[in-house]
Short mmCIF file of C-alpha atoms in Angstrom, two decimals:
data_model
loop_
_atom_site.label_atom_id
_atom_site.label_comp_id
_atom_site.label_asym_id
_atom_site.label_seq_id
_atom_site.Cartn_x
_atom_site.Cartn_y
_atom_site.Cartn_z
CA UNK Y 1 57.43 45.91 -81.39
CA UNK Y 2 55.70 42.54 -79.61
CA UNK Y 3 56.10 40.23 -76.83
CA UNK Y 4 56.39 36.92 -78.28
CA UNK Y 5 57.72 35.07 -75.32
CA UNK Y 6 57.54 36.20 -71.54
CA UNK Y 7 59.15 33.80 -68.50
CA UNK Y 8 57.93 34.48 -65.20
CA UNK Y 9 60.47 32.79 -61.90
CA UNK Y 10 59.91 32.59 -58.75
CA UNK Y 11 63.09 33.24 -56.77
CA UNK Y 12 64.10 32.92 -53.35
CA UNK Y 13 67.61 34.52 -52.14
CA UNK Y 14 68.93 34.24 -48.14
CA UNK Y 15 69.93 37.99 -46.50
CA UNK Y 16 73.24 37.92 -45.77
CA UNK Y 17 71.82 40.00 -42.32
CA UNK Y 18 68.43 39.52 -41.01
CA UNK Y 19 66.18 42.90 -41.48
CA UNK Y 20 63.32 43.90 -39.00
CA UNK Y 21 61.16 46.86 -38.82
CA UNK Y 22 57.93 47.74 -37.09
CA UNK Y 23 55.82 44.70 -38.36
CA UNK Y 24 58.21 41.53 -39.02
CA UNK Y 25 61.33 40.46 -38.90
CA UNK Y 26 62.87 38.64 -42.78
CA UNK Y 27 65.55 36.66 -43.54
CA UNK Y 28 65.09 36.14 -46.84
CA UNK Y 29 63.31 37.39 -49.72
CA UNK Y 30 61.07 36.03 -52.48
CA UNK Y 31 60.72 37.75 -55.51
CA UNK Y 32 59.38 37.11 -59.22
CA UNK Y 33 61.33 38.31 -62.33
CA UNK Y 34 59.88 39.24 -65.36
CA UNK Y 35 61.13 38.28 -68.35
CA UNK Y 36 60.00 39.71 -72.26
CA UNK Y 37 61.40 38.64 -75.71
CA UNK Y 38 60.77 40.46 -78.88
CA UNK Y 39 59.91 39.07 -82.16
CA UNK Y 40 63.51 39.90 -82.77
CA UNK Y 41 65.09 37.89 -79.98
CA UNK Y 42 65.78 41.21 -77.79
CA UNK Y 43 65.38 40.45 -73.79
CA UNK Y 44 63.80 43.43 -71.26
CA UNK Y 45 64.36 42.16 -67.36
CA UNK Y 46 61.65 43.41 -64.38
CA UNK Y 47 60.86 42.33 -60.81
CA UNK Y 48 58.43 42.31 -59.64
CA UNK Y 49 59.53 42.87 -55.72
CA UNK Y 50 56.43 42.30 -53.42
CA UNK Y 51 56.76 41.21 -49.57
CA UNK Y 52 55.90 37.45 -49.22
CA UNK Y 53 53.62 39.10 -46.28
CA UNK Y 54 50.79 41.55 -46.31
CA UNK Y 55 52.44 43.46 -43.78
CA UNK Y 56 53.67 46.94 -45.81
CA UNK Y 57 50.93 46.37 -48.03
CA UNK Y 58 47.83 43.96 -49.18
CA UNK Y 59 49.72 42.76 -52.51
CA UNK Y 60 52.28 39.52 -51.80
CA UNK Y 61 54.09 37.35 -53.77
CA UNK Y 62 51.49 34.48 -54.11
CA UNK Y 63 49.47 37.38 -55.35
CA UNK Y 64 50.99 38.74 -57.91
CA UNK Y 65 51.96 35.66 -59.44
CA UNK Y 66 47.76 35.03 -59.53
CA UNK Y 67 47.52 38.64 -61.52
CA UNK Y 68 50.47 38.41 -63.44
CA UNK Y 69 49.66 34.69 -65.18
CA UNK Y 70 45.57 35.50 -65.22
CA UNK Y 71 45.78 39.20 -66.77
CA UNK Y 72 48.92 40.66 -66.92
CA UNK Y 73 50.91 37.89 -69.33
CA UNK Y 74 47.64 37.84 -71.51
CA UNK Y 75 47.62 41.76 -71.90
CA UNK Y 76 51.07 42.12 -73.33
CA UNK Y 77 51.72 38.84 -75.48
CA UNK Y 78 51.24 39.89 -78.95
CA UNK Y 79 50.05 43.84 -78.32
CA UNK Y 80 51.68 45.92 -80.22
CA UNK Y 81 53.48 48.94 -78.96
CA UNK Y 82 57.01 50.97 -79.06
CA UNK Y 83 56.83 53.39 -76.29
CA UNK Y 84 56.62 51.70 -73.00
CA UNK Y 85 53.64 53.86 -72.26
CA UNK Y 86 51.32 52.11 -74.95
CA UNK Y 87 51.94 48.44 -73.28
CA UNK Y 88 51.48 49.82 -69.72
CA UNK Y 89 48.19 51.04 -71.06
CA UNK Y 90 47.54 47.49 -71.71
CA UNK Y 91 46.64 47.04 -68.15
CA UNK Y 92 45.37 50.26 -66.91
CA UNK Y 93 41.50 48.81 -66.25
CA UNK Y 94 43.27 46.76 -63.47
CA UNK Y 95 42.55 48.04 -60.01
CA UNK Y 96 45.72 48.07 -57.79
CA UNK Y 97 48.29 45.41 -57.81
CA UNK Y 98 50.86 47.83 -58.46
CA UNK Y 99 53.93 45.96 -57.88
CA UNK Y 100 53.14 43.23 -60.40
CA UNK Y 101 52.52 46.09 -62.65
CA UNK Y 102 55.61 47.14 -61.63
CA UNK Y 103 57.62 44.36 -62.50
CA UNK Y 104 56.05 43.74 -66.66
CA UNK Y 105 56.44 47.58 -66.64
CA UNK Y 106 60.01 47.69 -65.73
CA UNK Y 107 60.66 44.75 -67.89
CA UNK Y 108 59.01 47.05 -70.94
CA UNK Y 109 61.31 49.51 -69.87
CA UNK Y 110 64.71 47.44 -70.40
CA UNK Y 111 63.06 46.22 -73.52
CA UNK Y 112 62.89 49.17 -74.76
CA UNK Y 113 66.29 50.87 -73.88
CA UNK Y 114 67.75 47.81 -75.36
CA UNK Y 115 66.05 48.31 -78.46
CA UNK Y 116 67.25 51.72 -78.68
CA UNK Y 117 70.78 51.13 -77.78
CA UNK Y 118 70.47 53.19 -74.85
CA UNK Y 119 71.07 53.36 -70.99
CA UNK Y 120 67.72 53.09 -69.37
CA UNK Y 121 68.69 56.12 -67.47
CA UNK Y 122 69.30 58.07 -70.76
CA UNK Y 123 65.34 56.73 -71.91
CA UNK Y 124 63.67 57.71 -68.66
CA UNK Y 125 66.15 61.33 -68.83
CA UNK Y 126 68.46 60.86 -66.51
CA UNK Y 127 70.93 63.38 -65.93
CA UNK Y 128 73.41 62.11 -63.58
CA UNK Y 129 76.83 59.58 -64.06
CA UNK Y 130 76.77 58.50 -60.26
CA UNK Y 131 73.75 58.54 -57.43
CA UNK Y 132 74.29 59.40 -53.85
CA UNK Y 133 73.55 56.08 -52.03
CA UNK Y 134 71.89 55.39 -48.54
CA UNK Y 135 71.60 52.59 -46.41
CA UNK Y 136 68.03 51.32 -44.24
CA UNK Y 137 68.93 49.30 -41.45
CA UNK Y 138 66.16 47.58 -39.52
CA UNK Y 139 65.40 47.03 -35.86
CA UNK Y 140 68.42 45.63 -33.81
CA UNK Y 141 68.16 43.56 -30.44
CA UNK Y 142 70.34 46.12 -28.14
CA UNK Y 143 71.24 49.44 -29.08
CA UNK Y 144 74.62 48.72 -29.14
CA UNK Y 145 74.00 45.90 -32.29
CA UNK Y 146 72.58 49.19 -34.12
CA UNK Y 147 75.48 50.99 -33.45
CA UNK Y 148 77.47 48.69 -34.71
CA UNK Y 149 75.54 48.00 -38.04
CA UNK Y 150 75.46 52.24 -38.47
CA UNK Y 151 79.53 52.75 -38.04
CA UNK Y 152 80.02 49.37 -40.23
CA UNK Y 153 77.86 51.16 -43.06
CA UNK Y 154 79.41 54.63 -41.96
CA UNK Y 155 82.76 52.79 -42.69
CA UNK Y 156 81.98 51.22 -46.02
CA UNK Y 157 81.47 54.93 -47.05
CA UNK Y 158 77.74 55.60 -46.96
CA UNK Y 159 76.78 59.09 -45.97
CA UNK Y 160 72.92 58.54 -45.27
CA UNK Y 161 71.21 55.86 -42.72
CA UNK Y 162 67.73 55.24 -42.26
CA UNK Y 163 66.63 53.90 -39.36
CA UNK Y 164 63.66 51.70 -38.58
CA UNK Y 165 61.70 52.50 -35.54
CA UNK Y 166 58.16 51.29 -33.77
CA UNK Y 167 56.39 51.96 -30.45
CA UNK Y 168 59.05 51.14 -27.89
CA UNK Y 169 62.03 51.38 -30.84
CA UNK Y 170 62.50 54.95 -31.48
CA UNK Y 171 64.12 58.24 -29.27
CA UNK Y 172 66.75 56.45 -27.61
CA UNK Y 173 67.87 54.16 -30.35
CA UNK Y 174 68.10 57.26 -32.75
CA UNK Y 175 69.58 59.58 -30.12
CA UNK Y 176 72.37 56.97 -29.50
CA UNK Y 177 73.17 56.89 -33.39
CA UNK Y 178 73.26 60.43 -33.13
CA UNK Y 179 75.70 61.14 -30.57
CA UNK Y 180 77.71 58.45 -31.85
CA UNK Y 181 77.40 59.97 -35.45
CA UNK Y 182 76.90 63.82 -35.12
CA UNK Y 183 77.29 64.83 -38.72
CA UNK Y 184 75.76 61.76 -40.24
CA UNK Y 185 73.04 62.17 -42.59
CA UNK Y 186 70.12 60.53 -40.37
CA UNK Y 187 66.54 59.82 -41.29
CA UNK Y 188 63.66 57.56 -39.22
CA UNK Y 189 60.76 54.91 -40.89
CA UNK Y 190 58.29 53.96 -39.05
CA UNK Y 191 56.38 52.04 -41.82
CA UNK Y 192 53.10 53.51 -40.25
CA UNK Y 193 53.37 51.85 -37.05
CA UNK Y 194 51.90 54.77 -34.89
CA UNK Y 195 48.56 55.89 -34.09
CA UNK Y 196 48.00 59.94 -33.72
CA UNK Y 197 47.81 60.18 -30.24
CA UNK Y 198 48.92 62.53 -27.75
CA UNK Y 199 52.12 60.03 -26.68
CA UNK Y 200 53.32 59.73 -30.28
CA UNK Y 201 52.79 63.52 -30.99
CA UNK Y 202 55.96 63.61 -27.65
CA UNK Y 203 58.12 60.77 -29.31
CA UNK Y 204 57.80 62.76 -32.56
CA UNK Y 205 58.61 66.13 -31.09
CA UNK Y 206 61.72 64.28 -29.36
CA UNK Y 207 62.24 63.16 -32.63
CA UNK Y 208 62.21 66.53 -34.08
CA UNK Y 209 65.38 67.54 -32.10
CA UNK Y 210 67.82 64.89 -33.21
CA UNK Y 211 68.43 67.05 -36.39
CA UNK Y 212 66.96 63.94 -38.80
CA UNK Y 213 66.86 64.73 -42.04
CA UNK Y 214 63.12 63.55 -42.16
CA UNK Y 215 60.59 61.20 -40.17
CA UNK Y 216 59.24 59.11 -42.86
CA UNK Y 217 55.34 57.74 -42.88
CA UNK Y 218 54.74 57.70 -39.18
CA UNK Y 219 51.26 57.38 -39.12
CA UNK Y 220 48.96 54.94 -41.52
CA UNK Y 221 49.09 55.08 -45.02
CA UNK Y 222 45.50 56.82 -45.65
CA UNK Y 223 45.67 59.12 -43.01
CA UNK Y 224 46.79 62.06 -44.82
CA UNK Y 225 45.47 64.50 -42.00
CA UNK Y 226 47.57 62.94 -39.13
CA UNK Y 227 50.51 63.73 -41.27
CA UNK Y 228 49.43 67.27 -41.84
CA UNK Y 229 48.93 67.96 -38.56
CA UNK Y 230 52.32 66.69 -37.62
CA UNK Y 231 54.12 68.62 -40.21
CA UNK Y 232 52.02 71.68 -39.02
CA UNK Y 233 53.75 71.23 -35.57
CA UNK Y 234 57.85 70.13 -36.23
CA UNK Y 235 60.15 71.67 -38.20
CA UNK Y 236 61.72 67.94 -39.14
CA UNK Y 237 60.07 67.35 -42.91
CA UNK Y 238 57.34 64.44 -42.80
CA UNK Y 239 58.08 62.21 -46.08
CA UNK Y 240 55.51 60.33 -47.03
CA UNK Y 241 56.09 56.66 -48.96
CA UNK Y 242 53.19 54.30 -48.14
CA UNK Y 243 50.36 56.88 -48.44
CA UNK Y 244 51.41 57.86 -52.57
CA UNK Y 245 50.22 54.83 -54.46
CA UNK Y 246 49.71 56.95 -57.30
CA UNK Y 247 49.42 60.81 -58.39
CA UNK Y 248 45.98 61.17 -57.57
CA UNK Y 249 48.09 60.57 -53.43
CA UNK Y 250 50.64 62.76 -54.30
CA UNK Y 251 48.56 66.02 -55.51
CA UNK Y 252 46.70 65.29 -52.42
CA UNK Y 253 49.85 65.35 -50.31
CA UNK Y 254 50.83 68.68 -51.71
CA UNK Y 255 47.35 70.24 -51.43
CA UNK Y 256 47.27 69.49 -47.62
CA UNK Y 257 51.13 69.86 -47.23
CA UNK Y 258 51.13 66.29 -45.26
CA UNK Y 259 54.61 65.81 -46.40
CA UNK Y 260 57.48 67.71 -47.83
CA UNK Y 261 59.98 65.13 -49.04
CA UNK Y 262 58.40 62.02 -51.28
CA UNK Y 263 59.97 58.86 -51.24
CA UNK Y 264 59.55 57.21 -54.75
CA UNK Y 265 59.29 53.21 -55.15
CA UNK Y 266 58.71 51.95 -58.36
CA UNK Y 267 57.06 49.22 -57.43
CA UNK Y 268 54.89 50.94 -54.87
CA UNK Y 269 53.91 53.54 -57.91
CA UNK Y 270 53.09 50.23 -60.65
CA UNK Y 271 56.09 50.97 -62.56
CA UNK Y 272 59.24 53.26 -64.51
CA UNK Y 273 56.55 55.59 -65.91
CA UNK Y 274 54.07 56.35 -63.14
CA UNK Y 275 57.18 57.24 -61.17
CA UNK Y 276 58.48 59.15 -63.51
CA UNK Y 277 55.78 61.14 -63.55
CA UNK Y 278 55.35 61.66 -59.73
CA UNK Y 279 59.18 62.69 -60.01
CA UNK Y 280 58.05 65.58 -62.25
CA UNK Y 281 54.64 66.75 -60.34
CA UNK Y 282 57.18 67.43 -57.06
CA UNK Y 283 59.99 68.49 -59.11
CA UNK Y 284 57.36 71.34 -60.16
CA UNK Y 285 56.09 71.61 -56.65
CA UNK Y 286 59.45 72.41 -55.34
CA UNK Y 287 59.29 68.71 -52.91
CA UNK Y 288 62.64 66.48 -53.27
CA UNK Y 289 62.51 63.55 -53.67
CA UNK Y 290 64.27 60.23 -53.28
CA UNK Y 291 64.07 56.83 -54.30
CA UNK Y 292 62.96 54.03 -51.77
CA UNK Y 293 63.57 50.29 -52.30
CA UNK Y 294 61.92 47.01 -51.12
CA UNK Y 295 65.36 44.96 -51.03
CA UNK Y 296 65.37 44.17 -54.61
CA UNK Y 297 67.14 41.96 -56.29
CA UNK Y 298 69.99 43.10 -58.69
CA UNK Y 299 67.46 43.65 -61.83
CA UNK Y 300 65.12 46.03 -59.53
CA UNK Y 301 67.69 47.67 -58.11
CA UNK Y 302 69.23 48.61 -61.60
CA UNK Y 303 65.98 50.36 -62.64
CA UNK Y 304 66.33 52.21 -59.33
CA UNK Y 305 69.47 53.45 -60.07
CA UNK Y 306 68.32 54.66 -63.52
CA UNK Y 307 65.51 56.19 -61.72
CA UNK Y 308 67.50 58.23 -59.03
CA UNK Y 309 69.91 59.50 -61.72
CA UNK Y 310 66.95 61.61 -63.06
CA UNK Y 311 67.41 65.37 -61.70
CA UNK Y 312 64.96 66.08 -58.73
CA UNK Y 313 66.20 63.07 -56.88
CA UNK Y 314 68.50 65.43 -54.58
CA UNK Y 315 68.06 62.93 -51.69
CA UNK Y 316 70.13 59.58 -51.42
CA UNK Y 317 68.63 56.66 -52.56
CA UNK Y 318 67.87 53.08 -51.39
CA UNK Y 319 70.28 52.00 -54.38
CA UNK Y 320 72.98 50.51 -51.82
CA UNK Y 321 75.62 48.06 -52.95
CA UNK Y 322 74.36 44.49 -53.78
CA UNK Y 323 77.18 42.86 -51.24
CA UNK Y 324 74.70 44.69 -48.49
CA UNK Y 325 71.81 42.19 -48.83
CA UNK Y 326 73.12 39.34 -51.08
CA UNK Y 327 75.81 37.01 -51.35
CA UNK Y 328 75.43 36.53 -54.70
CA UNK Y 329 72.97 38.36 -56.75
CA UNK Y 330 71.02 37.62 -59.82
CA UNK Y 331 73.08 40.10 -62.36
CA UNK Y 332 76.49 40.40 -63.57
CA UNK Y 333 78.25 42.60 -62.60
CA UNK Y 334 76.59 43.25 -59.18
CA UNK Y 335 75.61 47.01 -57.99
CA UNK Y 336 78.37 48.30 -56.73
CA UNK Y 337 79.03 51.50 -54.05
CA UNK Y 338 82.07 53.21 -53.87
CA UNK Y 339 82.62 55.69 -51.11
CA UNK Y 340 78.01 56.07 -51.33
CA UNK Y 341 78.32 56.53 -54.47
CA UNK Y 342 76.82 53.98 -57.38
CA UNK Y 343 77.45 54.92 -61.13
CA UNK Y 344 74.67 54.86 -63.34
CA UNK Y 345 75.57 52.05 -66.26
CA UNK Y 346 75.69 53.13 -69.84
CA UNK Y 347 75.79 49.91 -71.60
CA UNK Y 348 72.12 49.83 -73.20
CA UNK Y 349 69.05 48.78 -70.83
CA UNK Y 350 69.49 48.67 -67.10
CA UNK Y 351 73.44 48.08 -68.36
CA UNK Y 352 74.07 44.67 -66.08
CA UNK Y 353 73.20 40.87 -67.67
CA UNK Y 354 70.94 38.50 -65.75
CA UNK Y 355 72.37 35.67 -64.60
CA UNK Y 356 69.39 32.85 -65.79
CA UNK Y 357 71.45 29.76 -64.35
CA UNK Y 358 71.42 30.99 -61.27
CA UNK Y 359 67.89 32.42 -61.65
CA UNK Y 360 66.40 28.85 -62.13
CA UNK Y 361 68.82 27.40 -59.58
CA UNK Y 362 66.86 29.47 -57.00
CA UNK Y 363 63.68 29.40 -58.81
CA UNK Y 364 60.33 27.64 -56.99
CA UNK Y 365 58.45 27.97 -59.85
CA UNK Y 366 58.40 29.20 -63.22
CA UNK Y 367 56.13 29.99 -66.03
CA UNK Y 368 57.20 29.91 -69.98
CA UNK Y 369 54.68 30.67 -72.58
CA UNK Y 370 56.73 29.10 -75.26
CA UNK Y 371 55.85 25.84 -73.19
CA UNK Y 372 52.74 27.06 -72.98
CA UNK Y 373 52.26 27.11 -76.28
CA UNK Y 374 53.90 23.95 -77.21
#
């Protein structure tokens, strides 16, 4: 198999509800789609879904658009390959940039499924019909917005909430969810927002007793030690999602037992196969996992529902209903949740078409090699 085409866009959709957490508040997002043709006309679809800010990490959009036109489209036009392994290795000498990477190998991914005539869940091994989905709701002005937001999302059927929280934004919030919703499935993110001080070490023992299912990446994403030492003291799991960038993070997790839930992004990991991997290093290490999402759009969000239907994600995912963040998405049909629950597509490749009209219609920019080469 070879790339003989690939279309990069730059697309900007509106929230359909504002979303803040502890750095910035968005109404909208901007993400790129990848898009790779074979020499036999077959299509594989990827985002690549970075913030437009360097807030949960140092890659943006205007960034990966700079690595994806200056290495990444040059590394996989006209390689050859036919596992999506051999054109990820393509671009293994470059440092970082993970959700770029993300994005061409996602795309690879589709490609390849397609080719096959197979769900992309069935090539990555998925073992599930339907994932358990979870909502993340971000910072509300009053308490009593937040409650509202939880029992509308409570109502549509979801089981799990996550809950943003920051310095000023955390016990009392979460403990007025809690009373409200008792049984509910509850977990906190605070993005990194704290420092490891005596004062956070009290909001996270407070924490501790609001029966949360886990506190996820309190502290900053290198400080692997902070976490530890946390874990060492609560019996709430830590679950660690900035810090694990790749494996290398993860074994180093384990070895200092700073976390005992992982939260698995895609995107955050550089793509379908390093995270398939890191699903399999804490499937052996006995850690659950689950699959985190960065608001994609309807072609990342697929792949994440492939992804969580593989068998140690025992956790619900960030694989919530399109309708929840867009009025109209970017595939056909949408993701849909019934009752929290998503089923996993088995039409070949992430099993949804990509709505290109609409693509360009909210496209900034675009890039077409074709052109290119025309």
């Amino acid at each position: 198999m070879m790339i003989q085409r690939l279309r990069l866009f730059d697309v900007t959709l509106p929230l359909v509800h504002g979303f803040e957490t502890s750095s910035h508040r968005k109404t909208g997002l901007n993400h790129l789609l990848v898009e790779l043709t074979d020499a036999d006309g077959r299509v594989g679809w990827g985002e690549i879904a970075t913030p437009a800010d360097p807030y949960y990490g140092s890659e943006t959009t205007r960034v990966a658009w700079d690595i994806a036109e200056r290495y990444l489209v040059p590394a996989v036009l006209g390689a050859p390959w036919e596992e999506p392994a051999e054109l990820e290795a393509t671009w293994r000498r470059i440092r970082g940039h993970e959700f770029a990477k993300a994005g061409f190998s996602a795309a690879a991914w589709d490609l390849h499924a397609r080719a096959a005539g197979v769900p992309l869940a069935v090539a990555l091994g998925g073992t599930r019909s339907e994932v358990v989905a979870g909502v993340s709701l971000g910072i509300e002005p009053t308490i009593d917005e937040l409650l509202a937001q939880v029992s509308r999302q409570v109502d549509a059927g979801y089981g799990r909430v996550k809950l943003k929280i920051a310095p000023g934004w955390d016990v009392e919030p979460v403990r007025a969810v809690r009373e409200a919703h008792p049984g509910l499935d509850l977990h906190v993110d605070a993005n990194g927002a704290y420092q490891d001080t005596d004062e956070t070490t009290a909001v996270m023992r407070a924490l501790d007793g609001l029966g949360l299912t886990m506190i996820e990446q309190p502290y900053a994403p290198r400080d692997f030690v902070a976490h530890a030492r946390l874990q060492a003291g609560i019996g709430t799991p830590v679950c660690l999602d900035e810090s694990v960038v790749d494996v290398a993070d993860l074994r180093t997790m384990l070895a200092l037992d700073a976390g005992r839930v992982l939260n698995i992004k895609v995107s955050r990991m550089g793509g379908l196969g390093s995270a398939r991997l890191a699903h399999d290093i804490a499937r052996d290490a006995g850690v659950p996992v689950w699959c985190g999402g960065m608001h994609e759009f309807g072609v990342g969000r697929a792949a994440n529902v492939a992804l969580s239907s593989l068998p140690n994600f025992t956790l619900p995912s960030d694989v919530s209903g399109s309708d929840k963040y867009y009025a109209r998405d970017v595939i056909v049909p949408p993701v849909v949740a019934h009752d929290g629950l998503v089923q996993v597509p088995t039409a070949p490749g992430i099993g949804h078409d990509v709505d290109v009209d609409w693509v360009l219609q909210n496209a900034v920019r675009t890039l077409d090699t074709a052109a290119v080469a025309a």
